[in-house]
GROMACS .gro file of C-alpha atoms in nm:
model
  301
    1UNK     CA    1   0.912  -2.694  -3.150
    2UNK     CA    2   0.761  -2.654  -2.790
    3UNK     CA    3   0.531  -2.338  -2.721
    4UNK     CA    4   0.377  -2.177  -2.436
    5UNK     CA    5   0.035  -2.216  -2.669
    6UNK     CA    6   0.110  -2.599  -2.704
    7UNK     CA    7   0.170  -2.622  -2.279
    8UNK     CA    8  -0.150  -2.419  -2.260
    9UNK     CA    9  -0.354  -2.689  -2.471
   10UNK     CA   10  -0.198  -2.989  -2.289
   11UNK     CA   11  -0.307  -2.817  -1.938
   12UNK     CA   12  -0.656  -2.707  -2.037
   13UNK     CA   13  -0.724  -3.086  -2.166
   14UNK     CA   14  -0.583  -3.221  -1.819
   15UNK     CA   15  -0.817  -2.980  -1.621
   16UNK     CA   16  -1.124  -3.009  -1.861
   17UNK     CA   17  -1.109  -3.402  -1.891
   18UNK     CA   18  -1.151  -3.386  -2.312
   19UNK     CA   19  -0.991  -3.238  -2.604
   20UNK     CA   20  -1.383  -3.096  -2.674
   21UNK     CA   21  -1.422  -2.946  -2.363
   22UNK     CA   22  -1.074  -2.815  -2.379
   23UNK     CA   23  -1.146  -2.682  -2.691
   24UNK     CA   24  -1.473  -2.509  -2.650
   25UNK     CA   25  -1.247  -2.341  -2.292
   26UNK     CA   26  -1.006  -2.200  -2.566
   27UNK     CA   27  -1.295  -2.129  -2.808
   28UNK     CA   28  -1.113  -2.336  -3.055
   29UNK     CA   29  -1.231  -2.650  -3.284
   30UNK     CA   30  -1.163  -2.988  -3.129
   31UNK     CA   31  -1.010  -3.082  -3.469
   32UNK     CA   32  -0.747  -2.778  -3.432
   33UNK     CA   33  -0.682  -2.893  -3.100
   34UNK     CA   34  -0.600  -3.252  -3.188
   35UNK     CA   35  -0.365  -3.138  -3.497
   36UNK     CA   36  -0.185  -2.935  -3.264
   37UNK     CA   37  -0.131  -3.237  -3.074
   38UNK     CA   38  -0.037  -3.446  -3.296
   39UNK     CA   39   0.191  -3.195  -3.454
   40UNK     CA   40   0.352  -3.187  -3.128
   41UNK     CA   41   0.422  -3.519  -3.063
   42UNK     CA   42   0.558  -3.542  -3.442
   43UNK     CA   43   0.790  -3.254  -3.364
   44UNK     CA   44   0.916  -3.398  -3.001
   45UNK     CA   45   0.914  -3.779  -3.165
   46UNK     CA   46   0.708  -3.845  -2.850
   47UNK     CA   47   0.391  -3.994  -2.771
   48UNK     CA   48   0.229  -3.773  -2.554
   49UNK     CA   49  -0.153  -3.956  -2.516
   50UNK     CA   50  -0.237  -4.305  -2.525
   51UNK     CA   51  -0.541  -4.372  -2.766
   52UNK     CA   52  -0.583  -4.731  -2.700
   53UNK     CA   53  -0.842  -4.686  -2.473
   54UNK     CA   54  -1.190  -4.556  -2.511
   55UNK     CA   55  -1.061  -4.200  -2.398
   56UNK     CA   56  -0.729  -4.084  -2.448
   57UNK     CA   57  -0.493  -4.032  -2.133
   58UNK     CA   58  -0.146  -3.877  -2.078
   59UNK     CA   59   0.107  -4.118  -2.123
   60UNK     CA   60   0.444  -4.109  -1.854
   61UNK     CA   61   0.610  -3.899  -2.108
   62UNK     CA   62   0.296  -3.661  -2.180
   63UNK     CA   63   0.249  -3.593  -1.755
   64UNK     CA   64   0.595  -3.506  -1.742
   65UNK     CA   65   0.554  -3.261  -2.009
   66UNK     CA   66   0.172  -3.143  -1.820
   67UNK     CA   67   0.353  -3.102  -1.500
   68UNK     CA   68   0.694  -2.880  -1.592
   69UNK     CA   69   0.480  -2.668  -1.830
   70UNK     CA   70   0.283  -2.552  -1.576
   71UNK     CA   71   0.568  -2.442  -1.388
   72UNK     CA   72   0.666  -2.252  -1.697
   73UNK     CA   73   0.334  -2.136  -1.745
   74UNK     CA   74   0.276  -2.007  -1.349
   75UNK     CA   75   0.660  -1.829  -1.411
   76UNK     CA   76   0.488  -1.688  -1.727
   77UNK     CA   77   0.210  -1.526  -1.542
   78UNK     CA   78   0.383  -1.441  -1.308
   79UNK     CA   79   0.634  -1.230  -1.527
   80UNK     CA   80   0.372  -1.026  -1.687
   81UNK     CA   81   0.193  -0.974  -1.331
   82UNK     CA   82   0.498  -0.844  -1.184
   83UNK     CA   83   0.583  -0.637  -1.519
   84UNK     CA   84   0.249  -0.463  -1.488
   85UNK     CA   85   0.321  -0.410  -1.127
   86UNK     CA   86   0.594  -0.236  -1.212
   87UNK     CA   87   0.495  -0.018  -1.494
   88UNK     CA   88   0.211   0.098  -1.273
   89UNK     CA   89   0.472   0.190  -0.950
   90UNK     CA   90   0.404  -0.093  -0.722
   91UNK     CA   91   0.687  -0.287  -0.564
   92UNK     CA   92   0.749  -0.654  -0.627
   93UNK     CA   93   0.869  -0.755  -0.286
   94UNK     CA   94   0.855  -0.547   0.021
   95UNK     CA   95   0.958  -0.609   0.361
   96UNK     CA   96   0.804  -0.494   0.668
   97UNK     CA   97   1.049  -0.541   0.978
   98UNK     CA   98   0.908  -0.522   1.350
   99UNK     CA   99   1.018  -0.560   1.687
  100UNK     CA  100   0.975  -0.917   1.816
  101UNK     CA  101   0.734  -0.764   2.104
  102UNK     CA  102   0.489  -0.733   1.833
  103UNK     CA  103   0.384  -1.092   1.644
  104UNK     CA  104   0.367  -1.129   1.253
  105UNK     CA  105  -0.001  -1.247   1.308
  106UNK     CA  106  -0.088  -0.874   1.377
  107UNK     CA  107  -0.003  -0.804   1.018
  108UNK     CA  108  -0.192  -1.045   0.883
  109UNK     CA  109  -0.492  -0.806   0.788
  110UNK     CA  110  -0.281  -0.584   0.648
  111UNK     CA  111  -0.114  -0.818   0.390
  112UNK     CA  112  -0.452  -0.946   0.298
  113UNK     CA  113  -0.606  -0.578   0.221
  114UNK     CA  114  -0.268  -0.488   0.022
  115UNK     CA  115  -0.340  -0.832  -0.206
  116UNK     CA  116  -0.683  -0.662  -0.322
  117UNK     CA  117  -0.442  -0.348  -0.417
  118UNK     CA  118  -0.136  -0.530  -0.605
  119UNK     CA  119   0.033  -0.852  -0.658
  120UNK     CA  120   0.337  -0.693  -0.429
  121UNK     CA  121   0.482  -0.995  -0.245
  122UNK     CA  122   0.527  -0.933   0.142
  123UNK     CA  123   0.795  -0.997   0.383
  124UNK     CA  124   0.726  -1.026   0.780
  125UNK     CA  125   1.046  -0.995   0.935
  126UNK     CA  126   1.137  -1.010   1.311
  127UNK     CA  127   1.417  -0.785   1.447
  128UNK     CA  128   1.531  -0.726   1.824
  129UNK     CA  129   1.671  -0.419   1.950
  130UNK     CA  130   1.937  -0.297   1.770
  131UNK     CA  131   1.885  -0.536   1.477
  132UNK     CA  132   1.548  -0.336   1.379
  133UNK     CA  133   1.749  -0.047   1.288
  134UNK     CA  134   2.029  -0.191   1.165
  135UNK     CA  135   1.762  -0.383   0.902
  136UNK     CA  136   1.626  -0.058   0.777
  137UNK     CA  137   1.977   0.116   0.784
  138UNK     CA  138   2.100  -0.187   0.567
  139UNK     CA  139   1.789  -0.193   0.375
  140UNK     CA  140   1.719  -0.558   0.424
  141UNK     CA  141   1.353  -0.342   0.543
  142UNK     CA  142   1.155  -0.116   0.331
  143UNK     CA  143   0.941  -0.013   0.676
  144UNK     CA  144   1.034  -0.061   1.040
  145UNK     CA  145   0.798  -0.083   1.342
  146UNK     CA  146   0.976  -0.016   1.660
  147UNK     CA  147   0.973   0.133   1.998
  148UNK     CA  148   1.110   0.461   1.974
  149UNK     CA  149   1.525   0.519   1.959
  150UNK     CA  150   1.680   0.719   2.191
  151UNK     CA  151   1.799   0.940   1.852
  152UNK     CA  152   1.677   0.916   1.524
  153UNK     CA  153   1.907   0.804   1.221
  154UNK     CA  154   1.955   1.032   0.960
  155UNK     CA  155   1.773   1.004   0.649
  156UNK     CA  156   1.507   0.808   0.821
  157UNK     CA  157   1.138   0.930   0.859
  158UNK     CA  158   0.966   0.856   1.186
  159UNK     CA  159   0.601   0.839   1.261
  160UNK     CA  160   0.505   0.804   1.602
  161UNK     CA  161   0.227   0.577   1.612
  162UNK     CA  162   0.158   0.521   2.023
  163UNK     CA  163   0.242   0.394   2.312
  164UNK     CA  164   0.197   0.022   2.489
  165UNK     CA  165   0.191  -0.099   2.853
  166UNK     CA  166   0.435  -0.345   2.990
  167UNK     CA  167   0.483  -0.557   3.292
  168UNK     CA  168   0.735  -0.672   3.523
  169UNK     CA  169   0.633  -1.091   3.596
  170UNK     CA  170   0.739  -1.373   3.684
  171UNK     CA  171   0.549  -1.716   3.723
  172UNK     CA  172   0.285  -1.727   4.013
  173UNK     CA  173   0.484  -2.004   4.194
  174UNK     CA  174   0.850  -1.827   4.156
  175UNK     CA  175   1.009  -1.784   4.459
  176UNK     CA  176   1.075  -1.385   4.402
  177UNK     CA  177   0.729  -1.342   4.552
  178UNK     CA  178   0.810  -1.451   4.860
  179UNK     CA  179   1.029  -1.141   4.939
  180UNK     CA  180   0.923  -0.831   5.080
  181UNK     CA  181   0.967  -0.610   4.787
  182UNK     CA  182   1.045  -0.842   4.448
  183UNK     CA  183   1.122  -0.546   4.274
  184UNK     CA  184   1.434  -0.419   4.470
  185UNK     CA  185   1.726  -0.464   4.218
  186UNK     CA  186   1.895  -0.681   4.486
  187UNK     CA  187   1.666  -0.882   4.518
  188UNK     CA  188   1.613  -0.940   4.116
  189UNK     CA  189   1.986  -0.992   4.091
  190UNK     CA  190   1.960  -1.312   4.285
  191UNK     CA  191   1.755  -1.439   3.997
  192UNK     CA  192   1.770  -1.550   3.606
  193UNK     CA  193   1.663  -1.278   3.421
  194UNK     CA  194   1.480  -1.386   3.090
  195UNK     CA  195   1.610  -1.158   2.733
  196UNK     CA  196   1.546  -1.187   2.385
  197UNK     CA  197   1.897  -1.185   2.155
  198UNK     CA  198   1.955  -0.869   1.984
  199UNK     CA  199   1.895  -0.908   1.581
  200UNK     CA  200   2.196  -0.676   1.528
  201UNK     CA  201   2.467  -0.843   1.289
  202UNK     CA  202   2.716  -0.554   1.292
  203UNK     CA  203   2.590  -0.290   1.485
  204UNK     CA  204   2.638  -0.261   1.863
  205UNK     CA  205   2.377  -0.479   2.050
  206UNK     CA  206   2.197  -0.353   2.350
  207UNK     CA  207   1.996  -0.512   2.659
  208UNK     CA  208   1.685  -0.362   2.868
  209UNK     CA  209   1.624  -0.454   3.257
  210UNK     CA  210   1.940  -0.628   3.294
  211UNK     CA  211   2.142  -0.588   3.610
  212UNK     CA  212   2.488  -0.645   3.678
  213UNK     CA  213   2.598  -0.997   3.762
  214UNK     CA  214   2.224  -1.133   3.715
  215UNK     CA  215   2.227  -1.496   3.588
  216UNK     CA  216   2.053  -1.454   3.286
  217UNK     CA  217   1.893  -1.683   3.018
  218UNK     CA  218   1.921  -1.552   2.636
  219UNK     CA  219   1.670  -1.683   2.412
  220UNK     CA  220   1.584  -1.652   1.981
  221UNK     CA  221   1.240  -1.513   2.039
  222UNK     CA  222   0.941  -1.299   2.236
  223UNK     CA  223   0.772  -1.662   2.203
  224UNK     CA  224   1.004  -1.863   2.384
  225UNK     CA  225   1.071  -1.604   2.666
  226UNK     CA  226   0.725  -1.589   2.740
  227UNK     CA  227   0.749  -1.948   2.779
  228UNK     CA  228   1.052  -1.931   2.988
  229UNK     CA  229   0.884  -1.690   3.231
  230UNK     CA  230   0.569  -1.890   3.251
  231UNK     CA  231   0.727  -2.221   3.319
  232UNK     CA  232   0.911  -2.031   3.606
  233UNK     CA  233   1.301  -1.999   3.468
  234UNK     CA  234   1.310  -1.668   3.539
  235UNK     CA  235   1.185  -1.329   3.546
  236UNK     CA  236   1.144  -1.049   3.276
  237UNK     CA  237   0.928  -0.761   3.120
  238UNK     CA  238   0.629  -0.885   2.903
  239UNK     CA  239   0.386  -0.643   2.690
  240UNK     CA  240   0.034  -0.626   2.805
  241UNK     CA  241  -0.110  -0.817   2.515
  242UNK     CA  242   0.121  -1.096   2.574
  243UNK     CA  243   0.036  -1.188   2.921
  244UNK     CA  244  -0.326  -1.064   2.964
  245UNK     CA  245  -0.506  -1.412   3.055
  246UNK     CA  246  -0.218  -1.518   3.221
  247UNK     CA  247  -0.231  -1.248   3.494
  248UNK     CA  248  -0.649  -1.255   3.519
  249UNK     CA  249  -0.615  -1.617   3.550
  250UNK     CA  250  -0.332  -1.639   3.798
  251UNK     CA  251  -0.025  -1.824   3.578
  252UNK     CA  252   0.165  -1.482   3.606
  253UNK     CA  253   0.206  -1.247   3.867
  254UNK     CA  254   0.337  -0.883   3.850
  255UNK     CA  255   0.643  -0.836   4.074
  256UNK     CA  256   0.506  -0.627   4.354
  257UNK     CA  257   0.666  -0.241   4.372
  258UNK     CA  258   0.729  -0.239   4.003
  259UNK     CA  259   0.514   0.006   3.791
  260UNK     CA  260   0.377  -0.020   3.424
  261UNK     CA  261   0.665   0.094   3.190
  262UNK     CA  262   0.525   0.233   2.866
  263UNK     CA  263   0.704   0.232   2.536
  264UNK     CA  264   0.628   0.473   2.236
  265UNK     CA  265   0.628   0.288   1.916
  266UNK     CA  266   0.697   0.437   1.570
  267UNK     CA  267   0.689   0.347   1.205
  268UNK     CA  268   1.028   0.436   1.006
  269UNK     CA  269   1.090   0.429   0.639
  270UNK     CA  270   1.390   0.602   0.443
  271UNK     CA  271   1.271   0.909   0.255
  272UNK     CA  272   1.400   0.730  -0.086
  273UNK     CA  273   1.261   0.492  -0.335
  274UNK     CA  274   0.871   0.539  -0.225
  275UNK     CA  275   0.708   0.290  -0.421
  276UNK     CA  276   0.282   0.240  -0.432
  277UNK     CA  277   0.340  -0.023  -0.195
  278UNK     CA  278   0.551   0.138   0.008
  279UNK     CA  279   0.312   0.432   0.055
  280UNK     CA  280   0.029   0.217   0.079
  281UNK     CA  281   0.146   0.029   0.362
  282UNK     CA  282   0.234   0.379   0.543
  283UNK     CA  283  -0.107   0.513   0.532
  284UNK     CA  284  -0.262   0.180   0.670
  285UNK     CA  285  -0.034   0.054   0.877
  286UNK     CA  286  -0.121   0.269   1.230
  287UNK     CA  287  -0.470   0.161   1.128
  288UNK     CA  288  -0.401  -0.225   1.230
  289UNK     CA  289  -0.201  -0.226   1.491
  290UNK     CA  290  -0.476  -0.247   1.776
  291UNK     CA  291  -0.234  -0.280   2.040
  292UNK     CA  292  -0.087  -0.024   2.021
  293UNK     CA  293  -0.263   0.294   2.191
  294UNK     CA  294  -0.326   0.625   2.098
  295UNK     CA  295  -0.110   0.856   2.286
  296UNK     CA  296  -0.261   1.144   2.518
  297UNK     CA  297  -0.120   1.388   2.758
  298UNK     CA  298  -0.244   1.215   3.027
  299UNK     CA  299  -0.162   0.856   2.930
  300UNK     CA  300   0.205   0.962   2.882
  301UNK     CA  301   0.223   1.269   3.129
   0.00000   0.00000   0.00000
């Protein structure tokens, strides 16, 4: 009969390099380990160790038991850890959805901090426009970081985080800059707008800052939008943190006549199903999103 104890013995022998060292790590006598391995070989009718040389080594069948056994050992360890987490009120998995104006990289320090508190597995999920709120509504996300919507859905708790600046930009050599007033709608309508596709699956999708009859290139992420604008294929809006170096070094240029636009950012979650990880993240998230600036009357007035 194959037991977890036997698999752990095989694992220890391989890791420690010998029966004696494995026995010492398991606080057992070497003879006890040798007997258990011999009994396992008899029960399974397999030769697990080749003893013909100076040092016993795993046979091919033994290596298979070792490798597959480690999968079972890891699964058992994960099962125990998950059970302990649930018993103490920590979710096994939690999903943070964020509007694509942000990047997953901005959440990495938070994930690292959470790992010191629990074994909760974190999923970072990029969403765009209506798709962000649909993800929260459909329980595909536990917490959402997004620009503030015109109306707050029922049953959702919302906390304002701050604001961010954005700019109308085009590549420095884009022909729109040759116009007297590049920001004029009639001028902008002449040039391709770069936008990111809404990720909503069933909710009504929407767009921002696109004019009627304006040529459009729709891409699937903010990274692609940024590259399309930088490479001169169109115009569009970009958050300040994406393009500060490009503006300073002359690769991108703000459309003359346009104004800095501000977005108010919120954190949202449903009031039901509040586990420890969700509560911890709600407290910590505002501290790590450094690109979102605190709101003051002067800044948003």
